[in-house]
Short mmCIF file of N, CA and C in Angstrom, two decimals:
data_model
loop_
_atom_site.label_atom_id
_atom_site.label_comp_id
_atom_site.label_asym_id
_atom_site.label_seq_id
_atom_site.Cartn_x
_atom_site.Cartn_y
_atom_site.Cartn_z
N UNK A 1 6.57 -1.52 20.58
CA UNK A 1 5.23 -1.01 20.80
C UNK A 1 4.19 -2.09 20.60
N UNK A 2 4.36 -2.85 19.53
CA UNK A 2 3.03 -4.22 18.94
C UNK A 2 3.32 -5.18 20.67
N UNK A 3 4.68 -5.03 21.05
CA UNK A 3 4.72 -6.28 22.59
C UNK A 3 3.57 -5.63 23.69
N UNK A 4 3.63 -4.41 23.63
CA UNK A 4 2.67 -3.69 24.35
C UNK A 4 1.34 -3.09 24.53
N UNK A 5 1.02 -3.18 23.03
CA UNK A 5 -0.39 -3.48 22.37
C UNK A 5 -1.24 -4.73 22.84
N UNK A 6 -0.30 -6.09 22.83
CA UNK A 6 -0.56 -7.17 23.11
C UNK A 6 -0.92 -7.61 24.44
N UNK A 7 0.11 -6.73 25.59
CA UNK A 7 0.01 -6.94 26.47
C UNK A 7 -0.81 -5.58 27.36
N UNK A 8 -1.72 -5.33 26.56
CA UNK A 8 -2.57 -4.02 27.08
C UNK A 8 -2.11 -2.61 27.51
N UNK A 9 -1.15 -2.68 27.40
CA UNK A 9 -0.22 -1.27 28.08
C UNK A 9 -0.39 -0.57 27.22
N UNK A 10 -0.80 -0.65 25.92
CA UNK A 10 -0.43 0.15 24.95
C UNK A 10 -1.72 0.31 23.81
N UNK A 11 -2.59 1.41 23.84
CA UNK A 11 -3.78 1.26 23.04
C UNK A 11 -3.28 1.36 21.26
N UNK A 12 -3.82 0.63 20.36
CA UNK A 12 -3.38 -0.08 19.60
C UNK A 12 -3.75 1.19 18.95
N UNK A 13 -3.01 1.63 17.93
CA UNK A 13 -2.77 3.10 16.66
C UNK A 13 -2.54 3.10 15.70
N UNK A 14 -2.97 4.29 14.91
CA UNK A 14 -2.38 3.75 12.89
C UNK A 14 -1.23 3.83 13.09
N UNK A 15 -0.24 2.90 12.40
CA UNK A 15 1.61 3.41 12.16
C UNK A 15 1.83 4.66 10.94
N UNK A 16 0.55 5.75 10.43
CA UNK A 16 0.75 6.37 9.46
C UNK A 16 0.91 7.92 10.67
N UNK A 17 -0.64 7.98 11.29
CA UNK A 17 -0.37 9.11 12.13
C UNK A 17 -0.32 9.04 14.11
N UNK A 18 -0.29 7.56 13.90
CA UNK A 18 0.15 6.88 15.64
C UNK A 18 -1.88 7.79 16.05
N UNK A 19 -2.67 7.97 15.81
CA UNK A 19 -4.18 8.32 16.39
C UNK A 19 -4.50 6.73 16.61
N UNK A 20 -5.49 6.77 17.91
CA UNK A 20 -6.00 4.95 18.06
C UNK A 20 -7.00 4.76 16.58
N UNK A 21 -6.87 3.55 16.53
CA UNK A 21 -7.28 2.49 15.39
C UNK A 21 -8.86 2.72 15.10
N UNK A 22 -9.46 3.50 13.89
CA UNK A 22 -10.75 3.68 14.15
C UNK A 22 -11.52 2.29 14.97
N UNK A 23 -12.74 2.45 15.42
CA UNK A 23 -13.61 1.61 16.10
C UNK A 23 -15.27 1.51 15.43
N UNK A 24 -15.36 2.04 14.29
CA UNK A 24 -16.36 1.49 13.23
C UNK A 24 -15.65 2.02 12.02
N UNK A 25 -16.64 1.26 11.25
CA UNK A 25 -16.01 1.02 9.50
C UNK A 25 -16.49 2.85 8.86
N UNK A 26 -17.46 3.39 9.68
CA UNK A 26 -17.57 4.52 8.70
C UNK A 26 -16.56 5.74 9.46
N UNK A 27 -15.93 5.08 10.75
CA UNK A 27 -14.71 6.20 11.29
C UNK A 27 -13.91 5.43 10.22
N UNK A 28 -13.43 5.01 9.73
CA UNK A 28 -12.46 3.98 9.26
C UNK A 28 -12.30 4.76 7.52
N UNK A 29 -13.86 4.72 7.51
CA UNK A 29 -13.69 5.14 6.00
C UNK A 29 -13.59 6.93 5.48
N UNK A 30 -13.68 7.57 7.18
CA UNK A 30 -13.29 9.23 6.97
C UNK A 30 -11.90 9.44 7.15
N UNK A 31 -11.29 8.55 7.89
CA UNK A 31 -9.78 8.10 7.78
C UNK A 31 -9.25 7.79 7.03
N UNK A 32 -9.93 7.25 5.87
CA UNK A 32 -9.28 6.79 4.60
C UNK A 32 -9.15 7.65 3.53
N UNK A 33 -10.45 8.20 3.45
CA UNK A 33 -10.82 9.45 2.62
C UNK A 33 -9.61 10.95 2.89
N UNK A 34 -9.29 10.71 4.16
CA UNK A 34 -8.56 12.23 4.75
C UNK A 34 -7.29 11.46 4.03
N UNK A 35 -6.43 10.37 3.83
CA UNK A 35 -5.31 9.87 3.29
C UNK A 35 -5.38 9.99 1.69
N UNK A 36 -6.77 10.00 1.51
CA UNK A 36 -6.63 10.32 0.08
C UNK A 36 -6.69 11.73 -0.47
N UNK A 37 -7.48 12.58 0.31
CA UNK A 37 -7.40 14.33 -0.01
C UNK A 37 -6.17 14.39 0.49
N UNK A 38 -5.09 13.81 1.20
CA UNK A 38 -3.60 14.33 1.61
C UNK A 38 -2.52 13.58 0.25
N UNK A 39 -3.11 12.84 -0.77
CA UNK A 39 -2.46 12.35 -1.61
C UNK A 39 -1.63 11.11 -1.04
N UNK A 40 -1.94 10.48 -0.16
CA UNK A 40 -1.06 9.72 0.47
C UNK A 40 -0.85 8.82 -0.59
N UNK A 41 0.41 8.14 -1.30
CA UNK A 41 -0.20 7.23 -2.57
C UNK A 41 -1.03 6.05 -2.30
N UNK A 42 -0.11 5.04 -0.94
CA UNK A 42 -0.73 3.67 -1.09
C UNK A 42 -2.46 3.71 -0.89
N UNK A 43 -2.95 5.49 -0.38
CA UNK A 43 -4.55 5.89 -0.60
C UNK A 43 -4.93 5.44 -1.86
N UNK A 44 -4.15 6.16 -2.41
CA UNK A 44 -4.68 6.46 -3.70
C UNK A 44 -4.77 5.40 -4.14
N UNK A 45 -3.70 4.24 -4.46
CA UNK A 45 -3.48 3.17 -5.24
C UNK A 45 -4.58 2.06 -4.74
N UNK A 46 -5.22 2.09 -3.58
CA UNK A 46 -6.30 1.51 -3.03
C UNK A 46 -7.71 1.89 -3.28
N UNK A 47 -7.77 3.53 -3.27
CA UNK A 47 -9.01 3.60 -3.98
C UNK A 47 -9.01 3.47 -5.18
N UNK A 48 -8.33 3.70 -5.98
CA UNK A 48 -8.30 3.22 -7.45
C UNK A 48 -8.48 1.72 -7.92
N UNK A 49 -8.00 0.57 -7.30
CA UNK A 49 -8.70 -0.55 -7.35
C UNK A 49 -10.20 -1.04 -6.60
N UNK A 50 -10.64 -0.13 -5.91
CA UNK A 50 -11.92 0.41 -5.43
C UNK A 50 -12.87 0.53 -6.91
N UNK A 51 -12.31 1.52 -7.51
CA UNK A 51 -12.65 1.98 -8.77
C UNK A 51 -12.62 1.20 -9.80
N UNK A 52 -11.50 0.68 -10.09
CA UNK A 52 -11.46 -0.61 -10.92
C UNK A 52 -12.12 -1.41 -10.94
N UNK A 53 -12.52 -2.40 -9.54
CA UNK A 53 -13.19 -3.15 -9.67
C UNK A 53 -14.87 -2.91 -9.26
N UNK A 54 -14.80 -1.24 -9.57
CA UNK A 54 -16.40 -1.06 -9.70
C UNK A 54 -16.89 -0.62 -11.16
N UNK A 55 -15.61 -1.07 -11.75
CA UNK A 55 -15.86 -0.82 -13.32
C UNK A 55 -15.59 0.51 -13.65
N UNK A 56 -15.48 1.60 -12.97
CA UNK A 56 -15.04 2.76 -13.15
C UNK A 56 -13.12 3.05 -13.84
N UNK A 57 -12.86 2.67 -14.74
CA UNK A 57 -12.11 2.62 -15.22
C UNK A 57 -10.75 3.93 -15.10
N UNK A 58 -11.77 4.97 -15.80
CA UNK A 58 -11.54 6.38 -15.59
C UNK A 58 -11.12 6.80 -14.23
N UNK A 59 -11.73 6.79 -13.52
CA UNK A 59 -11.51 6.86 -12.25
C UNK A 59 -10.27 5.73 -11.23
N UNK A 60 -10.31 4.65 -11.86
CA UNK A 60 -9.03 4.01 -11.45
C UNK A 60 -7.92 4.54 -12.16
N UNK A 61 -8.29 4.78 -13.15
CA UNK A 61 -6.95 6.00 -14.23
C UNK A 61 -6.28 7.22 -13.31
N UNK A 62 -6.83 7.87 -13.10
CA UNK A 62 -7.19 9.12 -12.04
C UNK A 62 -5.88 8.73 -11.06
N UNK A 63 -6.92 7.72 -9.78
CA UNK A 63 -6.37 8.00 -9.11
C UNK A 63 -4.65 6.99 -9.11
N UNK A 64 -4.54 6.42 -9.91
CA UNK A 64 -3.42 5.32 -10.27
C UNK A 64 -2.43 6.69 -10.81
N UNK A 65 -2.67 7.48 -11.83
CA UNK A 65 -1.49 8.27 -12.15
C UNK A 65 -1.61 9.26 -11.42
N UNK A 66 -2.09 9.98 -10.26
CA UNK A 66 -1.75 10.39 -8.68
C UNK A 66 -0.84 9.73 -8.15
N UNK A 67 -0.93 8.73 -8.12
CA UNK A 67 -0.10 7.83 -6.96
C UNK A 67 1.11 7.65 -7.24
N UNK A 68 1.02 6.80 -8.70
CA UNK A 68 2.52 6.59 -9.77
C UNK A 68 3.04 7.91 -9.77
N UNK A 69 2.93 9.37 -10.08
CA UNK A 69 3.15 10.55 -9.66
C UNK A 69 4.05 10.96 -8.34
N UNK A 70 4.03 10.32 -7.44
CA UNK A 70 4.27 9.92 -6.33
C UNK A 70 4.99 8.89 -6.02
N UNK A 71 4.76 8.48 -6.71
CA UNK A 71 6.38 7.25 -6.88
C UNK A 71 5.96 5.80 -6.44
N UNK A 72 4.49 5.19 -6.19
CA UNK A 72 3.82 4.13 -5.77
C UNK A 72 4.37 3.09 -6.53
N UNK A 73 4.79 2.09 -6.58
CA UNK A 73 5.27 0.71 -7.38
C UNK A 73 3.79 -0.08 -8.07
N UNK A 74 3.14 -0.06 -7.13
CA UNK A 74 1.77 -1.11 -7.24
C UNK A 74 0.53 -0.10 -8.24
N UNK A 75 0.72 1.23 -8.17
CA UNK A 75 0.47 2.06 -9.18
C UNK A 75 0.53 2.43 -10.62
N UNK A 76 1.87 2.18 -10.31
CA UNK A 76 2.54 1.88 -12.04
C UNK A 76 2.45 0.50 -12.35
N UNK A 77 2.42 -0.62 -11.92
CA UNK A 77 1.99 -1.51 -12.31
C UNK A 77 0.75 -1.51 -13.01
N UNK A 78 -0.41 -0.93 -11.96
CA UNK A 78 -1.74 -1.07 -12.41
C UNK A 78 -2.18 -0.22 -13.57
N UNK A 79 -1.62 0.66 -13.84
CA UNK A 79 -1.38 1.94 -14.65
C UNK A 79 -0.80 0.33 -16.17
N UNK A 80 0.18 -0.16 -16.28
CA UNK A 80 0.34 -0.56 -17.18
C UNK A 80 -0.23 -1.71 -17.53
N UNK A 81 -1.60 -2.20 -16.60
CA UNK A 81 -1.87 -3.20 -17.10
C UNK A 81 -3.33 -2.36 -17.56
N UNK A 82 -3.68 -0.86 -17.29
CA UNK A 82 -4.68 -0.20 -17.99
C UNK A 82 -4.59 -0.01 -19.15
N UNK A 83 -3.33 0.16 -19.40
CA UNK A 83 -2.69 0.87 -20.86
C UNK A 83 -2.71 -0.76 -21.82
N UNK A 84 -2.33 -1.62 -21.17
CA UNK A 84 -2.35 -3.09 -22.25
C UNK A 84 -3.84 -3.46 -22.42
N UNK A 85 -4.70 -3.17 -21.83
CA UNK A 85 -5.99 -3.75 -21.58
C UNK A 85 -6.79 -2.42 -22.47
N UNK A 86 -6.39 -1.41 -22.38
CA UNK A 86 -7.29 -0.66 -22.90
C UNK A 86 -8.65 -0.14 -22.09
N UNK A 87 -8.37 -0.18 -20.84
CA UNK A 87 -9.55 -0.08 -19.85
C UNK A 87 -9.71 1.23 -19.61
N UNK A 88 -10.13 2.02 -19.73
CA UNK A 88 -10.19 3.59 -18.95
C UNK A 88 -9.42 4.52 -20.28
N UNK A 89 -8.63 3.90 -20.86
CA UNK A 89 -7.50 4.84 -22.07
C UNK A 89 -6.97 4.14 -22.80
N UNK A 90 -6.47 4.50 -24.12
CA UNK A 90 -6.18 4.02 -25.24
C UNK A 90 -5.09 3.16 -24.97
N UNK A 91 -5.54 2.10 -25.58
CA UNK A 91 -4.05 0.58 -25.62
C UNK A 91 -2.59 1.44 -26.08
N UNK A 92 -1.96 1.21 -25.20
CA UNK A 92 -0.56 1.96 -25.68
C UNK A 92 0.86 1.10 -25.48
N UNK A 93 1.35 0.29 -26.36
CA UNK A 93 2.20 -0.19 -25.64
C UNK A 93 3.52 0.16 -25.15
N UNK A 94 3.83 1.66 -25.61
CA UNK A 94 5.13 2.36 -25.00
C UNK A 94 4.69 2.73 -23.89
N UNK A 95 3.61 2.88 -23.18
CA UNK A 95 3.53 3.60 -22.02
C UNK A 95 2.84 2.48 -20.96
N UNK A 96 2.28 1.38 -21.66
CA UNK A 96 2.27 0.06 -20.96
C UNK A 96 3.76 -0.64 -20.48
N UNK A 97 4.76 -0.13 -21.20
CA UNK A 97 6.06 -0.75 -21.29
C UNK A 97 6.80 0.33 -20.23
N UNK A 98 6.74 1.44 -20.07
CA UNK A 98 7.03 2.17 -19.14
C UNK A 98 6.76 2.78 -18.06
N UNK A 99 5.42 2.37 -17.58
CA UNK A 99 5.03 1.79 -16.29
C UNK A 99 5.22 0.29 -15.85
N UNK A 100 5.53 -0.30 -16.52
CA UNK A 100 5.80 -1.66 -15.95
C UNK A 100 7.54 -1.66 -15.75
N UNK A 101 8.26 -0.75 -16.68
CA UNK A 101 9.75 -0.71 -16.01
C UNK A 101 9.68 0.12 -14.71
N UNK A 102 9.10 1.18 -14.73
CA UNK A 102 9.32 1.42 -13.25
C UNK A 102 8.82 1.28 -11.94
N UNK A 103 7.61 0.14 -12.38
CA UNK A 103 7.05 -0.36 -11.38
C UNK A 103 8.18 -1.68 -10.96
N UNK A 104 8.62 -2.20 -11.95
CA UNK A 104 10.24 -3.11 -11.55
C UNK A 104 11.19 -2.37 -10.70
N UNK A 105 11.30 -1.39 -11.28
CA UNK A 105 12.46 0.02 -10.78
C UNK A 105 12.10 -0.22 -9.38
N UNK A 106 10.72 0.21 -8.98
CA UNK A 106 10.82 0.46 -7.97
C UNK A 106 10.60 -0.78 -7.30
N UNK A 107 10.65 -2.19 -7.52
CA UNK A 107 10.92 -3.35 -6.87
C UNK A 107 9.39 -3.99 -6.92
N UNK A 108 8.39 -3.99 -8.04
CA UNK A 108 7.46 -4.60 -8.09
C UNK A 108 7.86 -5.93 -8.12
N UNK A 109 7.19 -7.22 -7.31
CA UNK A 109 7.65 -8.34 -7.72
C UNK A 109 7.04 -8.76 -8.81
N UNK A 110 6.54 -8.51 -9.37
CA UNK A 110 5.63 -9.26 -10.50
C UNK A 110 6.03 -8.37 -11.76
N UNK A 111 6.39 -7.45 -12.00
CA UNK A 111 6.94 -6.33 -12.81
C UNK A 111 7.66 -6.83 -12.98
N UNK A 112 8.83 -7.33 -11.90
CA UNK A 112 10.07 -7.98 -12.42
C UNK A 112 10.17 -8.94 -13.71
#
Protein backbone atom coordinates (compact mmCIF):
# COMPACT_ATOMS: atom_id res chain seq x y z
CA UNK A 1 0.00 0.00 0.00
CA UNK A 2 3.04 2.83 1.15
CA UNK A 3 4.41 1.68 -3.00
CA UNK A 4 1.09 3.13 -3.92
CA UNK A 5 0.76 6.04 -1.75
CA UNK A 6 4.01 7.03 -3.37
CA UNK A 7 3.06 6.46 -6.59
CA UNK A 8 -0.39 8.35 -6.29
CA UNK A 9 -2.76 5.47 -6.74
CA UNK A 10 -3.34 5.32 -3.34
CA UNK A 11 -4.60 8.33 -0.99
CA UNK A 12 -2.37 8.19 1.97
CA UNK A 13 -4.49 6.86 5.56
CA UNK A 14 -4.05 6.30 9.34
CA UNK A 15 -2.71 2.46 9.69
CA UNK A 16 -5.00 2.63 13.09
CA UNK A 17 -8.50 3.16 11.26
CA UNK A 18 -7.19 3.18 7.28
CA UNK A 19 -9.64 7.09 7.21
CA UNK A 20 -7.27 9.63 4.88
CA UNK A 21 -4.53 11.38 6.94
CA UNK A 22 -6.05 14.50 8.66
CA UNK A 23 -5.20 17.76 6.46
CA UNK A 24 -4.92 20.43 9.40
CA UNK A 25 -3.45 20.14 12.86
CA UNK A 26 -6.87 20.90 14.60
CA UNK A 27 -8.53 17.77 12.32
CA UNK A 28 -5.44 16.04 13.59
CA UNK A 29 -5.96 16.94 17.10
CA UNK A 30 -9.99 15.67 17.15
CA UNK A 31 -8.40 12.50 15.85
CA UNK A 32 -6.24 12.26 18.57
CA UNK A 33 -8.56 13.16 21.24
CA UNK A 34 -11.26 10.38 19.71
CA UNK A 35 -7.99 7.70 20.33
CA UNK A 36 -7.86 8.85 23.63
CA UNK A 37 -11.79 8.72 24.76
CA UNK A 38 -11.42 5.04 22.94
CA UNK A 39 -8.48 4.32 25.48
CA UNK A 40 -6.23 3.55 22.73
CA UNK A 41 -2.93 3.22 24.99
CA UNK A 42 -0.06 4.53 22.72
CA UNK A 43 -3.07 7.78 23.05
CA UNK A 44 -2.85 7.74 26.20
CA UNK A 45 0.90 7.27 26.79
CA UNK A 46 1.32 10.41 24.43
CA UNK A 47 -0.98 12.59 26.05
CA UNK A 48 0.41 11.94 29.27
CA UNK A 49 3.87 13.15 28.27
CA UNK A 50 1.80 16.11 26.87
CA UNK A 51 1.02 16.44 30.53
CA UNK A 52 4.26 15.82 31.89
CA UNK A 53 5.98 18.08 30.17
CA UNK A 54 3.35 20.75 30.93
CA UNK A 55 4.17 20.12 34.45
CA UNK A 56 0.91 18.55 35.12
CA UNK A 57 2.18 15.69 36.88
CA UNK A 58 -1.16 14.31 38.13
CA UNK A 59 -2.46 14.22 35.02
CA UNK A 60 0.54 12.43 33.38
CA UNK A 61 -0.19 9.93 36.42
CA UNK A 62 -3.75 9.51 35.09
CA UNK A 63 -3.27 8.99 31.92
CA UNK A 64 0.17 6.68 32.18
CA UNK A 65 -1.73 4.13 34.60
CA UNK A 66 -4.67 3.97 31.79
CA UNK A 67 -2.35 2.94 29.38
CA UNK A 68 0.08 0.62 31.62
CA UNK A 69 -3.56 -0.86 32.44
CA UNK A 70 -3.58 -1.78 28.99
CA UNK A 71 -0.48 -3.26 28.72
CA UNK A 72 1.65 -0.06 27.05
CA UNK A 73 5.59 -0.76 27.67
CA UNK A 74 6.55 3.06 27.31
CA UNK A 75 3.78 3.62 30.06
CA UNK A 76 5.11 1.60 32.64
CA UNK A 77 8.26 2.87 32.10
CA UNK A 78 7.10 6.42 32.56
CA UNK A 79 4.90 5.38 35.45
CA UNK A 80 8.27 4.21 37.15
CA UNK A 81 10.29 6.95 36.58
CA UNK A 82 7.09 9.02 38.37
CA UNK A 83 7.24 6.81 41.27
CA UNK A 84 11.40 7.33 41.61
CA UNK A 85 11.09 11.03 41.05
CA UNK A 86 8.24 11.61 43.17
CA UNK A 87 6.44 13.72 40.53
CA UNK A 88 2.62 13.57 40.61
CA UNK A 89 2.79 10.62 43.74
CA UNK A 90 4.66 9.48 46.52
CA UNK A 91 8.45 8.14 45.89
CA UNK A 92 7.88 4.44 46.05
CA UNK A 93 10.47 2.22 45.30
CA UNK A 94 8.51 -1.20 45.11
CA UNK A 95 6.25 0.14 42.65
CA UNK A 96 9.06 2.15 40.83
CA UNK A 97 10.69 -1.38 40.69
CA UNK A 98 7.60 -2.94 39.28
CA UNK A 99 6.80 -0.86 36.56
CA UNK A 100 10.13 -0.86 35.33
CA UNK A 101 10.07 -4.92 35.35
CA UNK A 102 7.27 -4.93 33.24
CA UNK A 103 8.00 -2.31 31.15
CA UNK A 104 11.30 -4.82 30.42
CA UNK A 105 8.61 -7.66 30.30
CA UNK A 106 7.14 -6.13 27.80
CA UNK A 107 10.47 -5.37 25.79
CA UNK A 108 11.25 -1.74 26.89
CA UNK A 109 14.72 -1.10 25.60
CA UNK A 110 15.87 1.03 28.20
CA UNK A 111 13.98 -0.91 31.06
CA UNK A 112 16.09 -3.60 30.06
Amino acid sequence: NQKREWEGKLQPACPFCRHPSPKTQEEAKIKFMKRVEKNDPVAMTHFGKKHYHNGDYVGAFECYTKAAELGDAIAHYNLSILYREGEGVEKDEKKEVYHLEEAAIAGHPTAR
